[in-house]
CSV table of C-alpha atoms in Angstrom, one decimal:
chain,number,residue,atom,x,y,z
A,416,MET,CA,-21.8,22.9,-9.6
A,417,ALA,CA,-21.8,25.4,-6.3
A,418,VAL,CA,-23.2,22.4,-3.7
A,419,ASP,CA,-21.0,19.9,-5.1
A,420,TYR,CA,-18.3,22.3,-4.6
A,421,ALA,CA,-19.3,23.3,-1.3
A,422,VAL,CA,-19.3,19.2,-0.5
A,423,ILE,CA,-15.4,18.7,-1.9
A,424,VAL,CA,-14.1,21.9,0.1
A,425,LEU,CA,-15.6,20.7,3.4
A,426,TYR,CA,-14.5,17.6,2.8
A,427,LEU,CA,-10.7,18.5,2.0
A,428,ALA,CA,-11.1,21.0,4.9
A,429,GLY,CA,-12.1,17.9,7.2
A,430,MET,CA,-8.8,16.0,5.8
A,431,LEU,CA,-6.7,18.9,7.3
A,432,ALA,CA,-8.1,19.1,10.5
A,433,MET,CA,-8.2,15.5,11.4
A,434,GLY,CA,-4.3,15.7,10.3
A,435,TRP,CA,-4.1,18.3,12.8
A,436,TRP,CA,-6.0,16.4,15.6
A,437,GLY,CA,-3.7,13.3,14.8
A,438,MET,CA,-0.7,15.2,15.8
A,439,ARG,CA,-1.6,15.9,19.3
A,440,ARG,CA,-1.7,12.0,19.6
A,441,ALA,CA,1.3,11.2,17.7
A,442,THR,CA,4.0,11.5,20.6
A,443,SER,CA,6.1,8.8,20.1
A,444,LYS,CA,7.6,6.7,17.0
A,445,SER,CA,4.9,4.0,17.6
A,446,ASP,CA,2.1,6.6,17.7
A,447,PHE,CA,3.7,8.3,14.5
A,448,LEU,CA,4.7,5.1,12.3
A,449,VAL,CA,1.9,2.3,13.4
A,450,ALA,CA,-0.6,4.3,15.5
A,451,GLY,CA,0.7,2.8,18.8
A,452,ARG,CA,-0.5,-0.6,17.6
A,453,ARG,CA,-3.7,0.0,19.5
A,454,LEU,CA,-6.3,-0.3,16.9
A,455,GLY,CA,-9.6,-2.1,17.4
A,456,PRO,CA,-11.5,-4.2,14.7
A,457,ALA,CA,-13.9,-1.3,13.3
A,458,MET,CA,-11.1,1.2,12.7
A,459,TYR,CA,-8.7,-1.3,11.8
A,460,SER,CA,-10.8,-3.2,8.9
A,461,GLY,CA,-12.0,0.4,7.6
A,462,THR,CA,-8.7,1.7,7.5
A,463,MET,CA,-7.2,-1.5,5.6
A,464,ALA,CA,-9.9,-1.3,3.2
A,465,ALA,CA,-9.2,2.3,2.3
A,466,ILE,CA,-5.6,2.0,1.8
A,467,VAL,CA,-6.0,-1.1,-0.9
A,468,LEU,CA,-8.7,0.5,-2.6
A,469,GLY,CA,-7.2,3.5,-4.2
A,470,GLY,CA,-7.8,5.1,-7.7
A,471,ALA,CA,-6.9,2.4,-9.7
A,472,SER,CA,-9.6,0.3,-7.9
A,473,THR,CA,-12.2,2.9,-8.2
A,474,ILE,CA,-11.6,4.9,-11.4
A,475,GLY,CA,-9.6,2.3,-13.0
A,476,GLY,CA,-12.2,-0.4,-11.8
A,477,VAL,CA,-15.0,1.1,-13.3
A,478,GLY,CA,-12.8,1.4,-16.3
A,479,LEU,CA,-12.1,-2.1,-16.6
A,480,GLY,CA,-16.0,-2.6,-16.0
A,481,TYR,CA,-16.6,-0.2,-19.1
A,482,ARG,CA,-14.2,-2.4,-21.3
A,483,TYR,CA,-14.8,-5.9,-20.3
A,484,GLY,CA,-17.8,-6.4,-18.4
A,485,LEU,CA,-18.4,-8.1,-15.0
A,486,SER,CA,-15.0,-9.6,-15.4
A,487,GLY,CA,-13.4,-6.5,-15.5
A,488,ALA,CA,-14.1,-7.0,-11.3
A,489,TRP,CA,-10.7,-9.7,-11.8
A,490,MET,CA,-8.2,-6.5,-11.0
A,491,VAL,CA,-9.7,-5.6,-7.4
A,492,PHE,CA,-10.7,-8.9,-7.0
A,493,THR,CA,-7.5,-10.1,-7.0
A,494,ILE,CA,-6.5,-7.5,-4.5
A,495,GLY,CA,-9.3,-8.7,-1.9
A,496,LEU,CA,-8.2,-12.5,-2.2
A,497,GLY,CA,-4.8,-11.1,-1.4
A,498,LEU,CA,-5.8,-9.1,1.4
A,499,LEU,CA,-7.5,-12.5,2.9
A,500,ALA,CA,-4.7,-14.6,2.4
A,501,LEU,CA,-2.3,-12.0,4.3
A,502,SER,CA,-5.0,-11.9,6.8
A,503,VAL,CA,-6.2,-15.3,7.7
A,504,PHE,CA,-2.3,-17.0,7.4
A,505,PHE,CA,-0.1,-14.5,8.0
A,506,SER,CA,-1.4,-11.4,10.2
A,507,ALA,CA,-1.3,-12.7,13.6
A,508,ARG,CA,2.5,-13.5,13.2
A,509,ILE,CA,3.3,-10.0,11.4
A,510,ALA,CA,1.8,-8.1,14.2
A,511,ARG,CA,3.7,-10.0,16.7
A,512,LEU,CA,6.9,-9.3,15.2
A,513,LYS,CA,6.5,-5.5,16.9
A,514,VAL,CA,8.9,-4.0,13.9
A,515,TYR,CA,8.3,-1.0,11.8
A,516,THR,CA,9.1,-2.7,8.3
A,517,VAL,CA,9.3,-5.1,5.9
A,518,SER,CA,13.2,-4.8,6.0
A,519,GLU,CA,13.1,-5.2,9.7
A,520,MET,CA,11.8,-8.7,9.5
A,521,LEU,CA,14.0,-9.9,7.4
A,522,ASP,CA,17.0,-8.9,9.5
A,523,LEU,CA,15.5,-10.4,12.1
A,524,ARG,CA,14.8,-13.8,10.3
A,525,TYR,CA,18.4,-14.1,8.5
A,526,GLY,CA,20.4,-12.2,11.0
A,527,GLY,CA,21.0,-8.8,9.3
A,528,SER,CA,21.8,-9.8,5.8
A,529,ALA,CA,19.5,-8.9,3.6
A,530,GLY,CA,17.7,-5.6,4.9
A,531,LEU,CA,19.3,-2.9,2.8
A,532,ILE,CA,18.8,-4.5,-0.5
A,533,SER,CA,15.0,-5.1,0.3
A,534,GLY,CA,14.8,-1.5,1.5
A,535,VAL,CA,16.1,0.1,-1.6
A,536,VAL,CA,13.1,-2.3,-3.6
A,537,MET,CA,10.8,-1.5,-0.9
A,538,TRP,CA,11.7,2.0,-1.0
A,539,ALA,CA,10.9,2.2,-5.0
A,540,TYR,CA,8.0,0.5,-5.0
A,541,THR,CA,6.4,2.6,-2.3
A,542,LEU,CA,7.7,6.2,-4.1
A,543,MET,CA,6.2,5.1,-7.5
A,544,LEU,CA,2.8,3.9,-5.7
A,545,ALA,CA,2.6,7.3,-4.1
A,546,VAL,CA,3.6,9.0,-7.4
A,547,THR,CA,0.8,7.1,-9.4
A,548,SER,CA,-1.8,7.6,-6.8
A,549,THR,CA,-1.2,11.6,-6.4
A,550,LEU,CA,-1.3,12.0,-10.6
A,551,ALA,CA,-4.6,10.6,-10.1
A,552,TYR,CA,-5.4,13.9,-8.3
A,553,ALA,CA,-5.3,15.6,-11.8
A,554,THR,CA,-8.0,13.6,-12.9
A,555,ILE,CA,-10.3,14.2,-10.6
A,556,PHE,CA,-9.6,18.0,-9.7
A,557,ASP,CA,-9.7,18.5,-13.5
A,558,VAL,CA,-13.6,17.0,-13.4
A,559,LEU,CA,-14.3,19.1,-10.0
A,560,PHE,CA,-12.8,22.4,-10.9
A,561,GLY,CA,-11.2,22.3,-14.5
A,562,LEU,CA,-8.3,22.7,-13.2
A,563,ASP,CA,-4.3,22.7,-14.7
A,564,ARG,CA,-2.5,19.3,-14.4
A,565,ALA,CA,0.3,20.8,-12.7
A,566,LEU,CA,-1.8,22.7,-10.4
A,567,ALA,CA,-4.2,19.9,-9.6
A,568,ILE,CA,-1.1,17.7,-8.7
A,569,ILE,CA,0.0,20.3,-6.5
A,570,LEU,CA,-2.8,21.2,-4.5
A,571,GLY,CA,-4.1,17.8,-4.1
A,572,GLY,CA,-0.3,16.1,-3.0
A,573,ALA,CA,0.0,19.4,-0.7
A,574,ILE,CA,-3.0,18.2,1.4
A,575,VAL,CA,-2.2,15.0,1.6
A,576,VAL,CA,1.6,15.5,2.4
A,577,ALA,CA,0.3,18.4,5.1
A,578,TYR,CA,-1.7,15.7,7.2
A,579,SER,CA,0.6,12.9,6.7
A,580,THR,CA,3.3,15.4,8.1
A,581,LEU,CA,1.1,16.6,10.8
A,582,GLY,CA,0.0,13.2,12.7
A,583,GLY,CA,1.7,10.4,10.7
A,584,MET,CA,-0.4,7.0,10.8
A,585,TRP,CA,-2.7,8.9,13.7
A,586,SER,CA,-4.0,11.3,11.2
A,587,ILE,CA,-3.9,8.8,8.0
A,588,THR,CA,-5.7,6.6,9.9
A,589,LEU,CA,-8.6,8.9,11.3
A,590,THR,CA,-8.5,10.4,7.5
A,591,ASP,CA,-9.1,7.1,6.1
A,592,MET,CA,-11.7,6.0,8.4
A,593,VAL,CA,-13.6,9.1,7.2
A,594,GLN,CA,-12.7,7.9,3.6
A,595,PHE,CA,-14.0,4.7,4.1
A,596,VAL,CA,-17.0,5.7,4.8
A,597,VAL,CA,-17.5,8.3,2.3
A,598,LYS,CA,-16.6,5.5,-0.5
A,599,THR,CA,-19.1,3.1,0.9
A,600,ILE,CA,-21.8,5.9,0.9
A,601,GLY,CA,-20.7,7.3,-2.3
A,602,VAL,CA,-20.0,4.0,-4.6
A,603,LEU,CA,-21.7,1.1,-3.0
A,604,LEU,CA,-24.7,2.8,-1.6
A,605,LEU,CA,-25.4,5.7,-4.4
A,606,LEU,CA,-23.4,5.4,-7.8
A,607,LEU,CA,-24.0,1.6,-8.1
A,608,PRO,CA,-27.7,1.8,-7.8
A,609,ILE,CA,-28.6,5.0,-9.8
A,610,ALA,CA,-26.3,3.7,-12.5
A,611,VAL,CA,-28.0,0.2,-12.8
A,612,ILE,CA,-31.5,2.0,-12.6
A,613,LYS,CA,-30.2,4.6,-15.3
A,614,ALA,CA,-29.1,1.9,-17.7
A,615,GLY,CA,-32.4,0.2,-17.4
A,616,GLY,CA,-31.9,-2.6,-15.0
A,617,PHE,CA,-29.7,-5.7,-15.5
A,618,ALA,CA,-32.2,-7.4,-18.1
A,619,GLU,CA,-31.6,-4.1,-20.5
A,620,MET,CA,-27.9,-4.1,-19.7
A,621,LYS,CA,-27.8,-7.9,-20.8
A,622,ALA,CA,-29.5,-7.3,-23.9
A,623,GLN,CA,-27.8,-4.3,-25.0
A,624,LEU,CA,-24.0,-5.7,-24.8
A,625,PRO,CA,-22.2,-8.6,-26.2
A,626,ASP,CA,-22.4,-11.8,-24.0
A,627,ASP,CA,-18.7,-11.6,-23.2
A,628,TYR,CA,-19.9,-8.8,-20.8
A,629,PHE,CA,-21.1,-11.4,-18.9
A,630,ALA,CA,-18.6,-14.1,-18.8
A,631,PRO,CA,-16.9,-14.9,-15.9
A,632,LEU,CA,-13.7,-15.1,-17.6
A,633,GLY,CA,-14.1,-12.6,-20.5
A,634,ILE,CA,-11.3,-10.4,-19.5
A,635,GLY,CA,-9.2,-13.6,-20.4
A,636,GLY,CA,-7.6,-16.3,-18.2
A,637,GLN,CA,-3.9,-15.4,-18.6
A,638,THR,CA,-4.8,-11.7,-17.7
A,639,VAL,CA,-6.4,-13.2,-14.1
A,640,PHE,CA,-3.4,-15.2,-13.8
A,641,THR,CA,-1.1,-12.0,-14.1
A,642,TYR,CA,-3.4,-10.0,-11.2
A,643,VAL,CA,-3.3,-13.0,-8.9
A,644,LEU,CA,0.5,-12.8,-9.6
A,645,ILE,CA,1.1,-9.2,-9.3
A,646,TYR,CA,-1.8,-8.0,-6.9
A,647,SER,CA,-2.7,-10.9,-4.8
A,648,PHE,CA,1.2,-11.8,-3.7
A,649,GLY,CA,1.6,-8.0,-3.6
A,650,MET,CA,-0.7,-7.7,-1.1
A,651,LEU,CA,1.5,-10.0,0.9
A,652,ILE,CA,4.7,-8.2,1.2
A,653,GLY,CA,3.9,-4.6,0.6
A,654,GLN,CA,5.3,-2.3,3.1
A,655,ASP,CA,2.6,0.0,2.9
A,656,ILE,CA,-0.1,-3.0,3.7
A,657,TRP,CA,2.5,-4.6,6.9
A,658,GLN,CA,2.4,-1.2,8.2
A,659,ARG,CA,-1.1,-1.2,8.5
A,660,VAL,CA,-1.1,-4.6,10.2
A,661,PHE,CA,1.6,-3.5,12.9
A,662,THR,CA,-1.3,-1.3,14.0
A,663,ALA,CA,-3.4,-3.8,15.2
A,664,ARG,CA,-3.8,-4.1,18.6
A,665,GLY,CA,-3.4,-8.1,18.6
A,666,ASP,CA,-3.7,-11.1,16.9
A,667,ARG,CA,-7.4,-11.4,16.9
A,668,VAL,CA,-7.8,-7.8,15.0
A,669,ALA,CA,-5.4,-8.2,12.5
A,670,ARG,CA,-7.2,-11.7,11.6
A,671,LEU,CA,-10.8,-10.6,11.9
A,672,GLY,CA,-10.1,-7.0,10.6
A,673,GLY,CA,-8.3,-7.9,8.0
A,674,THR,CA,-10.7,-10.9,6.9
A,675,ALA,CA,-13.7,-8.3,7.1
A,676,ALA,CA,-11.2,-5.5,4.7
A,677,GLY,CA,-10.7,-8.5,2.1
A,678,THR,CA,-14.6,-9.5,2.0
A,679,TYR,CA,-15.6,-5.6,1.6
A,680,CYS,CA,-12.7,-5.6,-1.4
A,681,LEU,CA,-14.5,-8.3,-3.2
A,682,VAL,CA,-18.0,-6.8,-2.8
A,683,TYR,CA,-16.2,-3.2,-4.1
A,684,ALA,CA,-14.7,-5.3,-7.2
A,685,LEU,CA,-17.9,-6.6,-8.4
A,686,ALA,CA,-19.4,-3.0,-7.5
A,687,GLY,CA,-17.1,-1.3,-10.0
A,688,ALA,CA,-17.5,-3.5,-12.7
A,689,VAL,CA,-21.2,-3.5,-12.5
A,690,ILE,CA,-21.1,0.7,-12.8
A,691,GLY,CA,-18.8,0.3,-15.8
A,692,THR,CA,-20.8,-2.3,-17.8
A,693,ALA,CA,-24.0,0.7,-16.8
A,694,ALA,CA,-21.9,3.0,-18.3
A,695,LYS,CA,-21.1,1.3,-21.5
A,696,VAL,CA,-24.9,0.8,-21.6
A,697,LEU,CA,-25.4,4.7,-21.4
A,698,TYR,CA,-22.5,6.0,-23.0
A,699,PRO,CA,-21.1,3.4,-25.6
A,700,HIS,CA,-18.5,5.6,-27.5
A,701,LEU,CA,-16.5,7.4,-24.5
A,702,GLY,CA,-13.0,8.0,-25.9
A,703,SER,CA,-11.3,6.5,-22.8
A,704,PRO,CA,-12.6,3.3,-20.8
A,705,ASP,CA,-11.1,5.5,-17.4
A,706,ASP,CA,-13.7,8.5,-18.4
A,707,ALA,CA,-16.6,5.7,-17.5
A,708,PHE,CA,-16.1,6.9,-13.9
A,709,ALA,CA,-16.3,10.6,-14.5
A,710,THR,CA,-19.0,10.3,-16.7
A,711,ILE,CA,-21.5,8.7,-15.2
A,712,VAL,CA,-21.1,10.9,-12.1
A,713,LYS,CA,-21.4,13.9,-14.1
A,714,ASP,CA,-24.2,13.0,-15.9
A,715,ALA,CA,-26.5,10.8,-13.8
A,716,LEU,CA,-26.3,11.8,-10.6
A,717,PRO,CA,-28.4,14.9,-9.0
A,718,VAL,CA,-26.5,18.2,-7.3
A,719,GLY,CA,-25.1,17.2,-3.8
A,720,VAL,CA,-24.8,13.4,-4.7
A,721,ARG,CA,-22.4,14.3,-7.5
A,722,GLY,CA,-20.4,16.2,-5.4
A,723,LEU,CA,-20.5,13.2,-2.3
A,724,VAL,CA,-19.6,10.5,-5.1
A,725,LEU,CA,-16.5,12.6,-6.7
A,726,ALA,CA,-15.6,13.2,-2.8
A,727,ALA,CA,-15.5,9.1,-2.7
A,728,ALA,CA,-13.1,8.9,-5.8
A,729,LEU,CA,-11.0,11.7,-4.0
A,730,SER,CA,-11.0,9.4,-0.8
A,731,ALA,CA,-9.9,6.3,-3.0
A,732,VAL,CA,-6.9,8.4,-4.4
A,733,MET,CA,-6.0,10.1,-0.8
A,734,SER,CA,-6.1,7.2,1.4
A,735,THR,CA,-3.7,5.3,-1.2
A,736,SER,CA,-1.1,8.2,-1.4
A,737,SER,CA,-1.2,8.9,2.0
A,738,GLY,CA,-0.5,5.3,3.3
A,739,ALA,CA,2.0,4.6,0.5
A,740,LEU,CA,3.7,8.0,1.4
A,741,ILE,CA,4.2,7.2,5.1
A,742,ALA,CA,5.7,3.9,3.8
A,743,CYS,CA,8.2,5.3,1.9
A,744,ALA,CA,9.3,7.7,4.4
A,745,THR,CA,9.4,4.5,6.8
A,746,VAL,CA,11.6,2.9,4.6
A,747,ALA,CA,13.4,5.8,3.8
A,748,ASN,CA,14.4,6.7,7.2
A,749,ASN,CA,14.4,3.3,8.9
A,750,ASP,CA,15.8,1.0,6.5
A,751,ILE,CA,18.1,2.9,4.1
A,752,TRP,CA,19.1,6.3,6.1
A,753,ALA,CA,19.4,4.5,9.6
A,754,ARG,CA,21.7,2.0,7.9
A,755,ILE,CA,24.0,4.4,5.9
A,756,ARG,CA,24.1,6.7,9.2
A,757,GLY,CA,25.1,3.9,11.2
A,758,VAL,CA,27.8,2.8,8.9
A,759,VAL,CA,29.3,6.3,9.1
A,760,ARG,CA,29.3,6.3,13.0
A,761,ARG,CA,30.5,3.3,13.0
A,762,GLN,CA,33.8,4.4,11.2
A,763,SER,CA,33.8,7.9,13.3
A,764,PRO,CA,35.6,8.1,16.7
A,765,ALA,CA,33.2,11.0,17.5
A,766,THR,CA,30.6,8.3,17.8
A,767,ASP,CA,31.9,7.3,21.2
A,768,ALA,CA,31.5,10.6,22.8
A,769,PRO,CA,28.9,11.3,25.6
A,770,PRO,CA,25.3,12.4,24.5
A,771,GLY,CA,24.8,16.3,24.6
A,772,PRO,CA,23.0,18.5,27.4
A,773,ASP,CA,19.8,17.7,24.7
A,774,ALA,CA,19.9,14.5,24.8
A,775,GLY,CA,16.7,13.4,26.3
A,776,HIS,CA,14.1,10.6,25.6
A,777,GLY,CA,10.1,11.5,24.8
A,778,ALA,CA,7.3,9.2,25.4
A,779,ALA,CA,7.9,5.5,25.9
A,780,GLY,CA,11.8,5.9,26.3
A,781,GLU,CA,12.0,7.0,22.9
A,782,PRO,CA,14.4,9.7,21.8
A,783,ARG,CA,13.2,13.1,21.6
A,784,ASP,CA,13.7,13.5,17.9
A,785,GLU,CA,12.1,9.9,16.7
A,786,VAL,CA,9.1,11.5,16.0
A,787,ARG,CA,10.5,15.0,14.1
A,788,GLY,CA,13.0,12.8,11.9
A,789,ASN,CA,10.1,10.7,10.5
A,790,ARG,CA,8.3,13.5,10.1
A,791,VAL,CA,11.0,15.6,8.4
A,792,PHE,CA,11.2,12.0,5.9
A,793,ILE,CA,7.2,12.4,5.0
A,794,LEU,CA,7.8,15.9,4.3
A,795,LEU,CA,10.7,15.0,1.9
A,796,MET,CA,9.5,12.0,0.4
A,797,GLY,CA,6.2,13.8,0.0
A,798,LEU,CA,7.9,16.6,-2.2
A,799,ALA,CA,10.0,14.3,-4.0
A,800,VAL,CA,6.5,12.4,-4.9
A,801,ILE,CA,4.8,15.8,-6.1
A,802,VAL,CA,8.0,16.7,-8.4
A,803,ILE,CA,8.3,13.0,-10.1
A,804,ALA,CA,4.5,13.1,-10.3
A,805,LEU,CA,4.7,16.7,-12.4
A,806,ALA,CA,7.5,14.9,-14.6
A,807,LEU,CA,6.4,11.4,-15.0
A,808,ASN,CA,3.8,10.7,-18.2
A,809,ASN,CA,3.3,7.1,-18.2
A,810,VAL,CA,2.3,6.3,-14.8
A,811,VAL,CA,1.0,2.5,-15.7
A,812,GLU,CA,4.6,1.5,-16.5
A,813,ALA,CA,6.0,3.1,-13.8
A,814,LEU,CA,3.8,1.0,-11.4
A,815,THR,CA,4.2,-2.1,-13.4
A,816,VAL,CA,7.8,-1.4,-12.9
A,817,ALA,CA,7.4,-1.3,-9.2
A,818,TYR,CA,5.3,-4.0,-8.9
A,819,ASN,CA,7.4,-6.4,-10.7
A,820,LEU,CA,9.9,-5.3,-9.1
A,821,LEU,CA,8.7,-5.7,-5.7
A,822,VAL,CA,6.8,-9.4,-6.5
A,823,GLY,CA,10.1,-10.7,-8.5
A,824,GLY,CA,12.4,-9.7,-6.2
A,825,LEU,CA,11.0,-9.9,-2.4
A,826,LEU,CA,7.7,-12.5,-2.4
A,827,VAL,CA,10.2,-15.5,-2.1
A,828,PRO,CA,12.9,-14.3,0.3
A,829,ILE,CA,9.5,-12.8,2.8
A,830,LEU,CA,7.6,-15.9,2.4
A,831,GLY,CA,10.5,-18.4,3.0
A,832,GLY,CA,11.3,-16.7,5.9
A,833,LEU,CA,8.3,-17.4,7.3
A,834,LEU,CA,7.5,-20.9,6.1
A,835,TRP,CA,11.0,-22.7,5.5
A,836,LYS,CA,13.5,-22.6,8.4
A,837,ARG,CA,15.9,-23.7,6.5
A,838,GLY,CA,16.4,-20.4,4.4
A,839,THR,CA,19.4,-18.5,5.2
A,840,GLY,CA,20.5,-14.7,4.4
A,841,ALA,CA,22.6,-15.9,1.5
A,842,GLY,CA,19.6,-17.7,0.1
A,843,ALA,CA,17.8,-14.5,0.6
A,844,LEU,CA,20.1,-12.2,-0.9
A,845,ALA,CA,20.4,-14.3,-3.7
A,846,SER,CA,16.8,-14.7,-4.4
A,847,VAL,CA,16.4,-10.8,-4.3
A,848,ALA,CA,19.2,-10.3,-7.0
A,849,VAL,CA,18.2,-13.0,-9.3
A,850,GLY,CA,14.5,-12.3,-9.2
A,851,GLY,CA,15.1,-8.3,-9.8
A,852,LEU,CA,17.7,-9.1,-12.4
A,853,THR,CA,15.4,-11.4,-14.3
A,854,VAL,CA,12.5,-9.1,-13.9
A,855,VAL,CA,14.5,-5.9,-15.4
A,856,GLY,CA,16.3,-8.0,-18.2
A,857,LEU,CA,12.9,-9.4,-19.2
A,858,MET,CA,11.3,-6.1,-19.4
A,859,LEU,CA,13.8,-4.4,-21.2
A,860,SER,CA,13.9,-6.9,-23.9
A,861,LEU,CA,9.9,-8.4,-24.1
A,862,GLY,CA,8.5,-4.7,-22.8
A,863,VAL,CA,7.4,-3.5,-19.5
A,864,LEU,CA,3.7,-4.6,-20.0
A,865,ALA,CA,4.6,-8.1,-20.9
A,866,ASN,CA,3.5,-11.0,-18.8
A,867,GLU,CA,6.7,-13.1,-19.0
A,868,PRO,CA,9.0,-11.0,-16.8
A,869,ILE,CA,7.0,-11.5,-13.5
A,870,TYR,CA,6.6,-15.3,-14.5
A,871,TYR,CA,10.4,-15.9,-14.9
A,872,GLY,CA,11.5,-13.4,-12.7
A,873,LEU,CA,9.8,-15.3,-9.8
A,874,LEU,CA,10.7,-18.8,-11.0
A,875,ALA,CA,14.3,-17.8,-11.2
A,876,SER,CA,14.0,-16.0,-7.5
A,877,LEU,CA,12.3,-19.4,-6.1
A,878,VAL,CA,15.3,-21.6,-7.5
A,879,ALA,CA,18.4,-19.2,-6.2
A,880,TYR,CA,16.4,-19.0,-2.7
A,881,VAL,CA,16.2,-22.9,-2.4
A,882,ALA,CA,19.7,-23.6,-4.2
A,883,VAL,CA,21.9,-21.0,-2.2
A,884,SER,CA,20.2,-21.5,1.0
A,885,LEU,CA,20.5,-25.5,0.7
A,886,ALA,CA,24.6,-25.1,-0.5
A,887,THR,CA,25.1,-22.5,2.8
A,888,ARG,CA,25.2,-22.8,6.3
A,889,PRO,CA,22.1,-22.9,8.1
A,890,THR,CA,20.9,-19.6,9.9
A,891,ASP,CA,22.8,-19.1,13.3
A,892,ALA,CA,20.6,-21.1,16.2
A,893,ALA,CA,20.8,-18.1,18.2
A,894,VAL,CA,19.1,-15.9,15.5
A,895,LEU,CA,16.2,-18.6,14.7
A,896,ASP,CA,15.6,-18.6,18.6
A,897,ALA,CA,15.2,-14.9,18.6
A,898,TRP,CA,12.9,-14.9,15.4
A,899,ARG,CA,10.5,-18.0,16.9
A,900,ALA,CA,10.2,-15.7,20.5
A,901,ARG,CA,9.5,-12.8,18.4
A,902,LEU,CA,6.9,-14.6,16.3
A,903,ALA,CA,5.5,-16.4,19.7
A,904,GLY,CA,4.7,-12.6,20.6
A,905,ARG,CA,7.5,-13.0,23.5
A,906,PRO,CA,9.0,-9.5,24.1
A,907,ASP,CA,13.0,-9.7,24.1
A,908,ALA,CA,15.3,-8.2,26.7
A,909,ALA,CA,14.8,-4.4,25.2
A,910,GLY,CA,10.8,-4.5,26.4
A,911,ALA,CA,7.7,-4.6,24.7
A,912,GLU,CA,8.5,-2.4,22.2
A,913,PRO,CA,11.5,-4.2,20.4
A,914,SER,CA,13.6,-3.3,17.7
A,915,VAL,CA,15.7,-4.9,15.0
A,916,ALA,CA,18.7,-3.8,17.0
A,917,SER,CA,17.7,-5.5,20.0
A,918,GLY,CA,17.8,-9.1,18.6
A,919,PRO,CA,21.1,-10.9,17.6
A,920,SER,CA,21.1,-9.1,14.1
A,921,ALA,CA,22.1,-5.7,15.6
A,922,THR,CA,25.9,-7.2,15.7
A,923,THR,CA,26.0,-7.9,12.1
A,924,SER,CA,23.3,-5.1,10.9
A,925,PRO,CA,24.4,-1.6,9.9
A,926,ALA,CA,20.6,-1.0,11.2
A,927,GLY,CA,21.3,-2.0,14.7
A,928,ARG,CA,21.5,0.8,17.2
């Protein structure tokens, strides 16, 4: 394994070097959080594919293929479908908003009345997404080096926190592009054909396995429907995904680059299922389906290639983990802490004092401490993620809770704000509260992994949104005018890089500053 170890160590060292390089480019808040909003189509599509295809899509996708055959592709396939829908129908409008978070979009649309509660829900989702990605390091480093679980989590987490803290989105973008290339070579170009050949080809695989392994809906129609609700809709509203849309240089890049990334996800989904099906032929009695990826890599691949493919798995985990981490820190700083700090400042007479001698501005006229503040939040959230990962055991249930709350609470007010001009701030708040409480109540009574919480949670959220919106006064015309101007890509009075505070919502939202 010496050659394989060398490949992995060089890869990890390269990730840290990318973080240091990215730090030199992150000179403003825009650079640090959204890579200056200037990614071209190649880099945008590669990094978008990298963030959505994480450890669950790679190790979990192969595991589903091992258990269900080709229909095991549906989980990752629905992720790709969600990304395609986002890119084709919404990405251009989202990119033109020139905001940093989903909650800022809600503030703009509804006049500053829904941002804080949505920020808390989004923060919980991104935190748990980062935690579950970090836990995947334990599996990979155990395969690589036989490390203790806690040490593996600390080592993998420390590397991601280090390069994310150094350069923010620029570092993450550079590392994600490398990770995209490594995943493409390792999984699609090497592991996929070698696994099929080792299993004797498709004819032999079909002869060895039951017909259900090759049925399109072998995994079950209800399971596919639930995947669509959770993963396809989750792609439409997740902060980690939107923050990548914000990095696009323009509408065309967001639409075409995202479409390319979504198409890549569909190919990756089928590849994972085929690899898992081949592993079932080669190793029919594994203790757990999730062991299929590591087993076929260790036994079927030659020296050096094995290291590269394991680096591909590590890439998948790191890309999702770093994307979730910066999303979590961005929401915590901009949607929660900034609002709390704004309330405190308005209640304190000290806020009227003139700025001190150290007050100043950095690049693009932004306060000098904007980058430093966001860097501190990434470090703090990264440490929290590592601590929670060390203490947590059932990550599947934790991630299910996060996704159910995200989709059940936020899908309707976000899409409603984009598609229905009659939706109001009161309707959005009612939708988040009723949908979230319905999801939580049904998970407590029926079980976290039941399908009903997300079904009825979405229905309750929709009914509350429509009913309360129709029963309350329409959104102020000035707010809607500013919203339409932003959607059209016209900069407001604050300049070409507007913030929530510069719109009408600044007078009603704690975030205004």
